[in-house]
Coordinates of C-alpha atoms and ligand atoms in Angstrom, one line a residue:
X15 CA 10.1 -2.8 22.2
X16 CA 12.8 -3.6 20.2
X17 CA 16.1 -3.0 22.4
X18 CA 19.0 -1.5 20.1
X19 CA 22.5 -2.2 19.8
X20 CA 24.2 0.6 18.3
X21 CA 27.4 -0.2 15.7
X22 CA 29.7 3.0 15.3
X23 CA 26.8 5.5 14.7
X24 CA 24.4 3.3 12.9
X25 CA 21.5 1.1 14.9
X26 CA 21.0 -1.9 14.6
X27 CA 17.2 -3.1 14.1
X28 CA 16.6 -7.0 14.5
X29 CA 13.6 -9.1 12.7
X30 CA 11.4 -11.1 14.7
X31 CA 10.5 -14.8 14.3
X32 CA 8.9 -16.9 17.1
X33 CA 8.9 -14.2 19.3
X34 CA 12.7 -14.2 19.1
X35 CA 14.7 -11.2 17.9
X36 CA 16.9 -12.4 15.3
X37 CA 19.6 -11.5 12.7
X38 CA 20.5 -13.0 9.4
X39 CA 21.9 -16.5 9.9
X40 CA 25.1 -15.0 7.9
X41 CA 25.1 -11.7 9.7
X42 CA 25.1 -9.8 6.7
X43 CA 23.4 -6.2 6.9
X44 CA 21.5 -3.8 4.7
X45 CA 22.2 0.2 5.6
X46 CA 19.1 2.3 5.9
X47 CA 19.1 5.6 4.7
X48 CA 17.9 9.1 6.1
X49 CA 16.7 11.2 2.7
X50 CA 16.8 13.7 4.3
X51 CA 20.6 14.0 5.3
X52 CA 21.6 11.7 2.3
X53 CA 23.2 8.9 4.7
X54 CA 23.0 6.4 6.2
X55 CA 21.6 5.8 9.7
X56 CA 20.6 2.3 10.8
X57 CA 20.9 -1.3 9.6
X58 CA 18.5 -3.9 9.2
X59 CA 19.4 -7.7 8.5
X60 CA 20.1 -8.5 5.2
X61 CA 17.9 -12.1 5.1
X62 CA 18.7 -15.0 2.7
X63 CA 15.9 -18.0 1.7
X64 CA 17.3 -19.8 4.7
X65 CA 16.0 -16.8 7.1
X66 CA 13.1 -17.0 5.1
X67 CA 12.3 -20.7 5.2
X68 CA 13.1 -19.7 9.6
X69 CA 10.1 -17.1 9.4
X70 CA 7.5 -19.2 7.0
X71 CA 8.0 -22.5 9.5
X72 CA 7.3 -20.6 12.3
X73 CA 4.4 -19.2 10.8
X74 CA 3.3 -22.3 9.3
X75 CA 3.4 -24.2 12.9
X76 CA 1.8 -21.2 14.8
X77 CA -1.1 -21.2 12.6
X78 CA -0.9 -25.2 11.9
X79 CA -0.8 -26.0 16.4
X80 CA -0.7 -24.1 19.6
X81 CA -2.7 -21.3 20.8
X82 CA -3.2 -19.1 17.8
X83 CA -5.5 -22.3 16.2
X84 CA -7.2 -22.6 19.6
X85 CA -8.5 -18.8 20.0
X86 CA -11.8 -18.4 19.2
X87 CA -12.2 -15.4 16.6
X88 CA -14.1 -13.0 19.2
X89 CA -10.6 -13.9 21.2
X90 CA -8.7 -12.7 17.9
X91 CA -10.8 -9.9 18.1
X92 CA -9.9 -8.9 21.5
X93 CA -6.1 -9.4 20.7
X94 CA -6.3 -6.6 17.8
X95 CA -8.7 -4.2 19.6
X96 CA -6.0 -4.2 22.8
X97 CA -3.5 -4.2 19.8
X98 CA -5.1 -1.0 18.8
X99 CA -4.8 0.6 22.2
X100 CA -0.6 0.2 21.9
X101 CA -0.8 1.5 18.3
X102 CA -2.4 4.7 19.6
X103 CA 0.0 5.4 22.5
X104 CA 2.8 4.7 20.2
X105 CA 1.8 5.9 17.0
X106 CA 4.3 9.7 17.6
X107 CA 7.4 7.1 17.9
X108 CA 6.4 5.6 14.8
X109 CA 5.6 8.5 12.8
X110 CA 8.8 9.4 13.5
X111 CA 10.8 6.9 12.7
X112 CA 8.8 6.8 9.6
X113 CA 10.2 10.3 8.6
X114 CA 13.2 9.3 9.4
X115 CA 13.4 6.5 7.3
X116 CA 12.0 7.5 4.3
X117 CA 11.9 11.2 4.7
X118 CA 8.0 11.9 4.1
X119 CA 6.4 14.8 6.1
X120 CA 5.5 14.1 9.9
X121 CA 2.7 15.7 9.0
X122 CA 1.6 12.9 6.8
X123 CA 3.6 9.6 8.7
X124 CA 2.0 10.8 12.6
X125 CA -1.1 10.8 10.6
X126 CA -0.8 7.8 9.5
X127 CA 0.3 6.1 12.5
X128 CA -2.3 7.6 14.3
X129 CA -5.1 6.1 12.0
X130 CA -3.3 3.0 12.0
X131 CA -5.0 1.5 14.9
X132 CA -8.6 1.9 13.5
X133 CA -8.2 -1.2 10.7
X134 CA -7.3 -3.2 13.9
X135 CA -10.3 -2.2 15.8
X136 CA -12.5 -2.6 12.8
X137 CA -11.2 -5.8 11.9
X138 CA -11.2 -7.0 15.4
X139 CA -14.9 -6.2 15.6
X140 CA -15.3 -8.4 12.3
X141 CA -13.5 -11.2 13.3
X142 CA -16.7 -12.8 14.7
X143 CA -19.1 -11.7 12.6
X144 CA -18.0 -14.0 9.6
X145 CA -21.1 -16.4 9.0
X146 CA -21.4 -19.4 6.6
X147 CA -24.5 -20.3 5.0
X148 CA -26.6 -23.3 5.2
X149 CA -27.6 -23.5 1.9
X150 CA -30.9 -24.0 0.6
X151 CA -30.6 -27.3 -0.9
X152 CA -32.4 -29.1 -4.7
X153 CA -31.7 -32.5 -3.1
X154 CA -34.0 -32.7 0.0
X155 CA -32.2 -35.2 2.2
X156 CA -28.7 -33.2 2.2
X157 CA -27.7 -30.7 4.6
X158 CA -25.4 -28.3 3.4
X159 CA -23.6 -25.5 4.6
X160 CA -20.7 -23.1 4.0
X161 CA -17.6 -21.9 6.5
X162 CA -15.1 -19.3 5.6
X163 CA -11.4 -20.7 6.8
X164 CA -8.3 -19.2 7.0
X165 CA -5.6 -19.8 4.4
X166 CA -2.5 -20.1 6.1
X167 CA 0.9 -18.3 6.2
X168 CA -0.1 -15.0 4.2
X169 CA 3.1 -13.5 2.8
X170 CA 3.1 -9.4 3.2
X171 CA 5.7 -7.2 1.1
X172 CA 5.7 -4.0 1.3
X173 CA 6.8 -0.8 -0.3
X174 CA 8.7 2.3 1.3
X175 CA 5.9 5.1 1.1
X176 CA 3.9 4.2 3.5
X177 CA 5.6 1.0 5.4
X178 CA 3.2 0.5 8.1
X179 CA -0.7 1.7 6.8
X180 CA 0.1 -0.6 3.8
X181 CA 1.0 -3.5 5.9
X182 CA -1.6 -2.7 8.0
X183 CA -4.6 -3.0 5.3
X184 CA -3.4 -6.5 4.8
X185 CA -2.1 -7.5 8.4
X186 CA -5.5 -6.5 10.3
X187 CA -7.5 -8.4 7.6
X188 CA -5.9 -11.3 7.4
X189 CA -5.4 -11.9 11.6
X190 CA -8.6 -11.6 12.0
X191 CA -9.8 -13.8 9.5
X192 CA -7.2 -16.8 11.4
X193 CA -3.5 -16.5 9.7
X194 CA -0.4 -16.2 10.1
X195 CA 1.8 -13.6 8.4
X196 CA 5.6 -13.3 7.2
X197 CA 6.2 -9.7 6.5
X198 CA 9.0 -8.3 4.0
X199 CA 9.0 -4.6 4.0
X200 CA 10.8 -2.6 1.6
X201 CA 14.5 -2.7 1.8
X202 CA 14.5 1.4 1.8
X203 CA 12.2 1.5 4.8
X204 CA 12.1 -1.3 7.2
X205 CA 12.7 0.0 10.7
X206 CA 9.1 1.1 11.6
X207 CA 8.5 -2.8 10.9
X208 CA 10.6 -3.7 13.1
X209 CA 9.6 -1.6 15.9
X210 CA 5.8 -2.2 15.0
X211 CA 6.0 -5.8 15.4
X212 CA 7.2 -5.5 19.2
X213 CA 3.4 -3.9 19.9
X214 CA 1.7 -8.1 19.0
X215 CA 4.3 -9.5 21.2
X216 CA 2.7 -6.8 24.0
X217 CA -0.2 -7.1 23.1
X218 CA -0.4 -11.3 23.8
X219 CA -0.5 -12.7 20.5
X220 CA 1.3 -15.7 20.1
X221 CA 4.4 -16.4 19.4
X222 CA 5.1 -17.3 15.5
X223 CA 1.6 -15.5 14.6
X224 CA 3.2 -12.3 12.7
X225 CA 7.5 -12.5 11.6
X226 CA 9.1 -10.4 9.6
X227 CA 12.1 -11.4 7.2
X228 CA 14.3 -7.9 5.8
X229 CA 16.3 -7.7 2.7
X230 CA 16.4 -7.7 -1.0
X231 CA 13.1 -7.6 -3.1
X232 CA 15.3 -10.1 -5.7
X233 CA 16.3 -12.4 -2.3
X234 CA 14.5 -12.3 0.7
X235 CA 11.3 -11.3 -1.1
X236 CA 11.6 -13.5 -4.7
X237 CA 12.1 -16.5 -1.2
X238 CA 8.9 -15.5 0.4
X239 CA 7.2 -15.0 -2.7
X240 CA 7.7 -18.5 -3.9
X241 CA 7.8 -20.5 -0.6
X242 CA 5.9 -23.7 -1.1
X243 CA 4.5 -23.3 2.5
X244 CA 3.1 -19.8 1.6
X245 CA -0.4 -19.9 1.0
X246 CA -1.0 -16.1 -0.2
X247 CA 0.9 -13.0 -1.0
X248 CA -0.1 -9.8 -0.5
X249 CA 1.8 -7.4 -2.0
X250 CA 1.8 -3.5 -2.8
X251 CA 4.7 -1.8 -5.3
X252 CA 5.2 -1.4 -8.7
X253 CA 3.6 -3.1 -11.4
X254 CA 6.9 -4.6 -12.8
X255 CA 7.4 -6.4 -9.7
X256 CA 3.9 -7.4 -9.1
X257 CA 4.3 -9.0 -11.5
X258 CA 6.8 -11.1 -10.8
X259 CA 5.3 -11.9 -7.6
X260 CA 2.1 -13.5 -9.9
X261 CA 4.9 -15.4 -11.6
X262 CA 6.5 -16.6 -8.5
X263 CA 3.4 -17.3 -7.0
X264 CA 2.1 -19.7 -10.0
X265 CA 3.8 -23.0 -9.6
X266 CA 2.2 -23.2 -6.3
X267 CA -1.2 -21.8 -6.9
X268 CA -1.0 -19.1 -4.7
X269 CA -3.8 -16.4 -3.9
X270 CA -2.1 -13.0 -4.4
X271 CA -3.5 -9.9 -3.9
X272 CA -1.1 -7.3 -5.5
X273 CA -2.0 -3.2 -4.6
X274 CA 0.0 -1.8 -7.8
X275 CA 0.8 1.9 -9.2
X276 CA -1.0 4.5 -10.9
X277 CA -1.5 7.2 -13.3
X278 CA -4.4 8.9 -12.2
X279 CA -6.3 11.5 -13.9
X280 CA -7.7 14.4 -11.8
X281 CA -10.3 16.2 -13.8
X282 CA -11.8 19.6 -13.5
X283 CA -14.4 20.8 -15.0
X284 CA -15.4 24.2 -15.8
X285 CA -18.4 24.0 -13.5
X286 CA -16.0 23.2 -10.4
X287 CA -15.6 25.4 -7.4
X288 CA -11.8 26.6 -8.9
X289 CA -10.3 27.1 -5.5
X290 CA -11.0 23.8 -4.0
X291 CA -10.1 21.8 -7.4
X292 CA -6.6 23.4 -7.2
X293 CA -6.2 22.7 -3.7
X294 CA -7.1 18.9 -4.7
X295 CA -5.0 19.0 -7.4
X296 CA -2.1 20.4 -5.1
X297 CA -3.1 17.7 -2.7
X298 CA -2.7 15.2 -5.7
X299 CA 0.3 15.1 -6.6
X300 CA 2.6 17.2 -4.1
X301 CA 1.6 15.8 -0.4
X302 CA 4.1 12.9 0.0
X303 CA 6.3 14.8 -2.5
X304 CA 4.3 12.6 -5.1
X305 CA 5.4 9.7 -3.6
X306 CA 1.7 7.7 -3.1
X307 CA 0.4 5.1 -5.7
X308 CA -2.7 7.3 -5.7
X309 CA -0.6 10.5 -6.8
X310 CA -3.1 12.6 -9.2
X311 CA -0.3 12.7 -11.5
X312 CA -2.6 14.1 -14.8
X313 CA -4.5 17.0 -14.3
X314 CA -7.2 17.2 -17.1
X315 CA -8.7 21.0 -17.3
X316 CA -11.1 21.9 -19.2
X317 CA -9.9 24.4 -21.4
X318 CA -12.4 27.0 -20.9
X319 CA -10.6 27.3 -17.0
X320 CA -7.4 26.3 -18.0
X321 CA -5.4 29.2 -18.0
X322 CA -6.9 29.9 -14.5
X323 CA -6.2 26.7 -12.9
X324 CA -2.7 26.9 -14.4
X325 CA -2.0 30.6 -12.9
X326 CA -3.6 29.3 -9.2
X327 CA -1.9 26.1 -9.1
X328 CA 2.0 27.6 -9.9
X329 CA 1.0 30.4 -7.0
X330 CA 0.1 27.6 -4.1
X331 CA 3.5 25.3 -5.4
X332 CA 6.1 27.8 -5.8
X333 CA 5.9 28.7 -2.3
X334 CA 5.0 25.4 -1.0
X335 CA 7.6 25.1 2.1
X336 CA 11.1 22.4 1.5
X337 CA 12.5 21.3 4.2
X338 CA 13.4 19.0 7.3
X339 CA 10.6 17.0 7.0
X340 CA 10.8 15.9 10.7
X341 CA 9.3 20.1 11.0
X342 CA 5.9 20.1 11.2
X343 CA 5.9 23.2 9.2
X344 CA 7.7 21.5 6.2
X345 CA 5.6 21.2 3.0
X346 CA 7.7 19.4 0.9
X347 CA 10.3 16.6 1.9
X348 CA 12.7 14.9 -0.3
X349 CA 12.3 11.9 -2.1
X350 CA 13.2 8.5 -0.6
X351 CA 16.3 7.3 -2.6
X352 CA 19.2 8.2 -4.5
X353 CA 17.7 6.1 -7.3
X354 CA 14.2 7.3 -7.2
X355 CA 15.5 10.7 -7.2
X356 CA 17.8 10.5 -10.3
X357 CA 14.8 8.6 -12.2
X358 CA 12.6 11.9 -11.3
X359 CA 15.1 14.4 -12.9
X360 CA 15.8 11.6 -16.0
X361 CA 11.5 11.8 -16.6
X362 CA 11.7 15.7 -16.6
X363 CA 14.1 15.8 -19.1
X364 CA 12.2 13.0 -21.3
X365 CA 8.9 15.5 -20.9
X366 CA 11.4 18.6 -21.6
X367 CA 12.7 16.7 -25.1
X368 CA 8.8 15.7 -25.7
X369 CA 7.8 19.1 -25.8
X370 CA 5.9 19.2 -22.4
X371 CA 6.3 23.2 -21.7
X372 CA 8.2 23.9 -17.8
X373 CA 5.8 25.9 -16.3
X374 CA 7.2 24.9 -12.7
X375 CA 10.3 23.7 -11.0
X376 CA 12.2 21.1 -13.4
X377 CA 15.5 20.6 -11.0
X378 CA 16.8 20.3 -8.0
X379 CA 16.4 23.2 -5.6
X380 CA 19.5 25.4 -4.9
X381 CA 18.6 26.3 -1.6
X382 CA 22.0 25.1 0.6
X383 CA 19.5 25.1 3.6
X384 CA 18.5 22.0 2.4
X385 CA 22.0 20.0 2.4
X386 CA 23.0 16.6 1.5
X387 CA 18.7 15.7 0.9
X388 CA 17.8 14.2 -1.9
X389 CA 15.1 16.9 -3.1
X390 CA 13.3 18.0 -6.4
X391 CA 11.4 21.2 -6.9
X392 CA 7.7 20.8 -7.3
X393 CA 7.6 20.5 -10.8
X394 CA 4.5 21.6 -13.3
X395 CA 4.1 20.5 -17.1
X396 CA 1.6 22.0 -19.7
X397 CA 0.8 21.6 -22.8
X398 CA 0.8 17.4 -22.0
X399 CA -0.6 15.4 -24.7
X400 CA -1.3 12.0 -23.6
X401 CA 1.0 10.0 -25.7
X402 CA 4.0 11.5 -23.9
X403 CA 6.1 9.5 -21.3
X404 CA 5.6 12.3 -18.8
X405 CA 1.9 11.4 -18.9
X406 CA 2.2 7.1 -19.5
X407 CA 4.9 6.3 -16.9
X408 CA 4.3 6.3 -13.4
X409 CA 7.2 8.8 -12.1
X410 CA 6.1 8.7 -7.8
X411 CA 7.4 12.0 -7.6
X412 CA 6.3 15.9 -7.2
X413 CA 5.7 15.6 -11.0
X414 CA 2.6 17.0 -12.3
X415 CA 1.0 16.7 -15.9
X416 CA -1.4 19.0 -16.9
X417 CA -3.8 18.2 -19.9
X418 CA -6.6 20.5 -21.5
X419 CA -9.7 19.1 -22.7
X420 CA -12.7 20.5 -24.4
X421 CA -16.0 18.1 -24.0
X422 CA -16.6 15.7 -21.0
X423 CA -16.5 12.9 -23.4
X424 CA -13.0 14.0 -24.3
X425 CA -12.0 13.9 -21.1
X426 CA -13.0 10.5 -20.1
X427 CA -11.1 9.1 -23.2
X428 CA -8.2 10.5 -22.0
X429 CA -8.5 9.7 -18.0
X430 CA -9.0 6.1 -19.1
X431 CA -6.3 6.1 -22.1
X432 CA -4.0 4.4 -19.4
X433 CA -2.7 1.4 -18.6
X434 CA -3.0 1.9 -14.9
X435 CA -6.8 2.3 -12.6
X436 CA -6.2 3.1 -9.6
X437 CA -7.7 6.5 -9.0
X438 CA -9.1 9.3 -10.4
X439 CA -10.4 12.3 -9.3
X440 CA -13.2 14.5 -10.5
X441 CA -14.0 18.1 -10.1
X442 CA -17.7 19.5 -10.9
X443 CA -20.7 21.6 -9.3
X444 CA -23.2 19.2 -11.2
X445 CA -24.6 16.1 -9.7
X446 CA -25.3 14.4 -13.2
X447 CA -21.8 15.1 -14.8
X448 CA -20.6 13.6 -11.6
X449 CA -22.2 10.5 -11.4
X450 CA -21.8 10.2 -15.2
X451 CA -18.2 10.5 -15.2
X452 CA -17.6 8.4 -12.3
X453 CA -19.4 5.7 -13.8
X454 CA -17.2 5.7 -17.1
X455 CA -14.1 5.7 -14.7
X456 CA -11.4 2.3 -15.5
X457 CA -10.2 2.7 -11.8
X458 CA -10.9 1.3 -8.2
X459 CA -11.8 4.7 -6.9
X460 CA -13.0 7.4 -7.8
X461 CA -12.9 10.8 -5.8
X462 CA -15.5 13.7 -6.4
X463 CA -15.1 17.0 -5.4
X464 CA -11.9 15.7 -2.9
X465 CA -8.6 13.6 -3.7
X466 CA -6.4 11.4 -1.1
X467 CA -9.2 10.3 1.3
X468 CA -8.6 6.6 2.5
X469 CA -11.0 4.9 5.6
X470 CA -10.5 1.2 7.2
X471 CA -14.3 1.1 5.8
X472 CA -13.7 1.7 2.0
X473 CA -12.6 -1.1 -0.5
X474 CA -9.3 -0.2 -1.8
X475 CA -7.6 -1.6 -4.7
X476 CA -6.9 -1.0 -9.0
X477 CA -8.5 -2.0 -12.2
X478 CA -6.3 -3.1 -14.7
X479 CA -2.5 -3.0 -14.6
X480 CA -2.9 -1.4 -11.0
X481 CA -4.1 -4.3 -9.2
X482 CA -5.9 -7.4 -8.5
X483 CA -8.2 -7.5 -5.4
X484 CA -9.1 -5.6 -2.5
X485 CA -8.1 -4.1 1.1
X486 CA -9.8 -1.9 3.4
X487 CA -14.1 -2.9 4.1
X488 CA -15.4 -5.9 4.9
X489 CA -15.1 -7.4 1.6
X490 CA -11.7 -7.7 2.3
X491 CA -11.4 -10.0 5.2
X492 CA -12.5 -12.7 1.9
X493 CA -9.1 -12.1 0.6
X494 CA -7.5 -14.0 3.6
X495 CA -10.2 -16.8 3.6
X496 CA -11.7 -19.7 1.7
X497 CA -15.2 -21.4 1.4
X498 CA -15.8 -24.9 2.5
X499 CA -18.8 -26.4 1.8
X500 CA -19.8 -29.4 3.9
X501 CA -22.6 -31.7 2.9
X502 CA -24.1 -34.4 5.4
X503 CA -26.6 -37.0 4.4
X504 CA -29.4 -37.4 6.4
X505 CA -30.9 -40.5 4.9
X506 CA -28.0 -43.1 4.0
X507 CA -29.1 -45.1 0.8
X508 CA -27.2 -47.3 -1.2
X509 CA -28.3 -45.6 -4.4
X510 CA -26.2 -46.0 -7.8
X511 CA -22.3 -45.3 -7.0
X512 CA -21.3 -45.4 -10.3
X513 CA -23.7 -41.9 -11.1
X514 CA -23.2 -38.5 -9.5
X515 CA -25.3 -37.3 -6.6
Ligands
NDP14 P1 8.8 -2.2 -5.7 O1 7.8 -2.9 -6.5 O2 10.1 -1.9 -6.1 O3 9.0 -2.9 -4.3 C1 7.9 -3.3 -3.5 C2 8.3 -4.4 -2.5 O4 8.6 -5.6 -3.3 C3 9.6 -4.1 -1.7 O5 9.5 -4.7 -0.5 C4 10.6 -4.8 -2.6 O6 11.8 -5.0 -1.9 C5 9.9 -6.0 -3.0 N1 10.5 -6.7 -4.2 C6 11.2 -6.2 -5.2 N2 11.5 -7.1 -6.1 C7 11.0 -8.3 -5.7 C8 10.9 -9.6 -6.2 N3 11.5 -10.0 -7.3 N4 10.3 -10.5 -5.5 C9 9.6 -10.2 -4.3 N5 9.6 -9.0 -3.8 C10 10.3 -8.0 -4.4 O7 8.0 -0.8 -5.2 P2 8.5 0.4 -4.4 O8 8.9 -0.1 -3.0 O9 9.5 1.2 -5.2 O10 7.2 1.2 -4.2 C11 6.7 2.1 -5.1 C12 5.6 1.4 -5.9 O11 4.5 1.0 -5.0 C13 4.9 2.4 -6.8 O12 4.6 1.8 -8.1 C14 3.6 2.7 -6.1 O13 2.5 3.1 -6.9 C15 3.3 1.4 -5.5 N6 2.3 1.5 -4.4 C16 1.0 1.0 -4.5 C17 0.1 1.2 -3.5 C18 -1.3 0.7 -3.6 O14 -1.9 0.5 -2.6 N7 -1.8 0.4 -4.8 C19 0.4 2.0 -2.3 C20 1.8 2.5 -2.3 C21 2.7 2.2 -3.3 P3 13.0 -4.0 -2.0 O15 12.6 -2.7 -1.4 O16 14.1 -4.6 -1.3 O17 13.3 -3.8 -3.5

């Protein structure tokens, strides 16, 4: 484990590169902040492009020589599956520190690190089981065949919601499939990084095989992003800066997965079991405090149940629990920075000036119980029209917009009247409308009849301006490799060189 040094009250987390626990060659540092008590409580190293050219070169020699290049993939295998082991005996420690960092529910983060370990067992398990194909050739004296190799140093960045299930989706993927990774997690969350990585170094894997480089998205990460010796990025945050990382990717040809935001529409019909659609719909957009890309931030109701929906949905948030989110009890935590919290209250007053009607919340609690935190009431809009901000602009906040609809054709206009596809989520008792609707989706996913469910087995990723590419299921793993095709002549001839073969 990472061994502390504490600095007046604030402690000190180091990155790790070659197996070496280091800090920024300049010794600058970035505070981390609680959200919960509004201030500060540890530092992480604030990393320049020299730290970052440190981490990629010991990446790039760990996968280029020495004993990461010699394992055999069932020995990869092994390495995550007793990887997976550590993951689960430590998985309270860094739940908690995940609460503490970015002040989501324990209730969500200790599930989270408790699931963790299954992408590293399922991966390890696929690890050998990637086969090439001989192919079945038209020219009869060639033998052909396919492998799948590993592309290098994979850049990871990450973003604060969920620092180490999103890193893990791309991590347990692309060590299995024979890289090397340089992870960048977000500035506002990097500590359960830091502690994470210590759990390969116990587990056996080799030095140099997974690094980790803090800092600024605009320093350490724009570095990383556009290091020549990087051979993919895989990223997950906003679309702004995904962006950016395609841009910075370009002059080198990089692959780049990018896991973006959303807007996405949770429909219910009026043939839906009422009770379980609003518990989805609560589910949607106020676990995490709305803070998940997947956040079921439009609620589409058809009108004929509208008012009932409305009526159910206000009774379960108005009495949803804030608090400490380090309680287990706690229902609703506070959002993760000063910044995101002042952009939440600046979109409910752009939906109040639109004409969006307050049914809920629309401030910042006055309860002094909750101090210093940096917390928004769970806030419900009506009478949404889809041209508003409120229901365009991604908020990742407890920011719910409800829109009514009359016909199902209506309501798949508007679900996919959005530049985002990630999710959606749709409520109905009939089979038909269910596998009509899901059809006509624009998104990744598409949930019916539940919201929020994620596996290690499931391919995860957006249509349009939410993503490119895929993590989770074995389809993944083909994110972190490439095809070579070999071809070997079994009958030399000294036929026309000047003509293709
Ligand atoms: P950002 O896009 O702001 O940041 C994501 C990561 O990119 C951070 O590590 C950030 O560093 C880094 N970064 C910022 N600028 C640059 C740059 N110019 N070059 C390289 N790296 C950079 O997202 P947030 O952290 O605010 O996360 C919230 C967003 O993530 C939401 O849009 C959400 O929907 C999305 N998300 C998507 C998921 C998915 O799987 N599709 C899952 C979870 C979240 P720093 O923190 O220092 O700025």
């Amino acid at each position: 484990m990472e061994t502390d040094t504490t600095k007046g009250k604030l402690v000190d987390y180091r990155n790790l590169v070659n197996a070496r626990r280091v800090a920024a060659g300049d010794d600058r540092w970035i505070d981390s902040y609680d959200p919960y008590r509004g201030e500060p409580w540890a530092r992480v190293p604030r990393c320049t492009s020299a730290d970052v050219d440190a981490a990629v070169a010991a990446a790039k020699a760990a996968f280029r020589s020495g004993p990461w290049r010699g394992l055999t993939p069932t020995d990869r295998g092994k390495l995550l599956v007793r990887l997976a082991g550590l993951i689960e005996a430590n998985a309270e420690r860094l739940g908690q520190l995940e609460t503490r960092d970015n002040g989501k529910l324990i209730a969500e983060m200790g599930a989270q690190t408790r699931y963790l370990a299954e992408w590293y067992r399922y991966f390890g398990g696929l690890a050998d089981k990637i086969e090439g194909s001989v192919l079945p050739m038209d020219k009869p004296s060639n033998f052909t065949f396919t492998r799948h190799e590993a592309l290098g140093v994979v850049a990871m960045i990450t973003a604060w919601n969920s620092p180490l299930l999103l890193l893990s989706w791309k991590l347990a993927a692309a060590l299995a499939a024979g890289n090397t990774a340089v992870i960048k997690p977000s500035e506002h969350a990097s500590v359960s990084t830091l502690e994470f990585v210590a759990l390969f170094e116990e587990a056996g894997f080799p030095p140099g095989v997974v690094n980790t480089v803090t800092g600024f998205g605009p320093e350490a990460g724009s570095a990383l992003a556009s290091h020549p010796d990087v051979a993919k990025v895989a990223f997950t945050g906003g679309d702004f800066t995904g962006q950016k990382i395609y841009e910075a990717g370009a002059p080198t040809l990089k692959h780049v997965s990018l896991e973006l935001g959303g807007k996405s529409p949770n429909i219910v019909f009026d043939d839906a079991n009422l009770d379980a659609a609003v518990a989805g719909a609560v589910s949607g957009i106020f676990a995490a405090t709305g803070q998940t890309c997947i956040a079921g931030s439009r609620l589409l109701v058809q009108r004929t149940v509208h008012d009932r929906v409305l009526d159910k949905l206000i009774a379960i948030a108005a009495t949803a629990k804030m608090g400490n989110p380090a309680e287990s009890t706690t229902q609703i935590g506070p959002v993760t920075t000063r910044a995101q919290h002042a952009r939440i209250l600046e979109m409910i007053a752009a939906a109040k000036a639109e004409g969006a009607r307050c049914v809920l919340g629309g401030g910042v609690p006055s309860d002094p119980a909750l101090g210093a935190g940096w917390f928004v009431q769970p806030t419900i809009f009506s009478g949404v029209v889809n041209t508003m901000r409120v229901a365009r602009e991604e908020i990742f906040g407890p920011v719910l917009s409800v829109i009514a609809f009359d016909t199902e054709e209506e309501a798949i206009a508007i679900a996919n009247d959005s530049v985002y596809g990630l999710a959606s989520g749709i409520w109905t008792g009939d089979i038909g409308r269910a596998l009509r609707v899901s059809s006509a989706m624009e998104s990744g996913t598409v949930w019916v009849n539940t919201y929020r469910a994620v596996s290690f087995m499931a391919p995860f990723g957006g249509y349009k301006r939410s993503g490119i590419g895929r993590e989770s299921g074995q389809e993944s793993i083909y994110e972190f490799l490439q095809t070579k095709t070999v071809w070997i002549e079994t009958n030399l001839s000294t036929a026309n060189p000047f003509a293709l073969r």
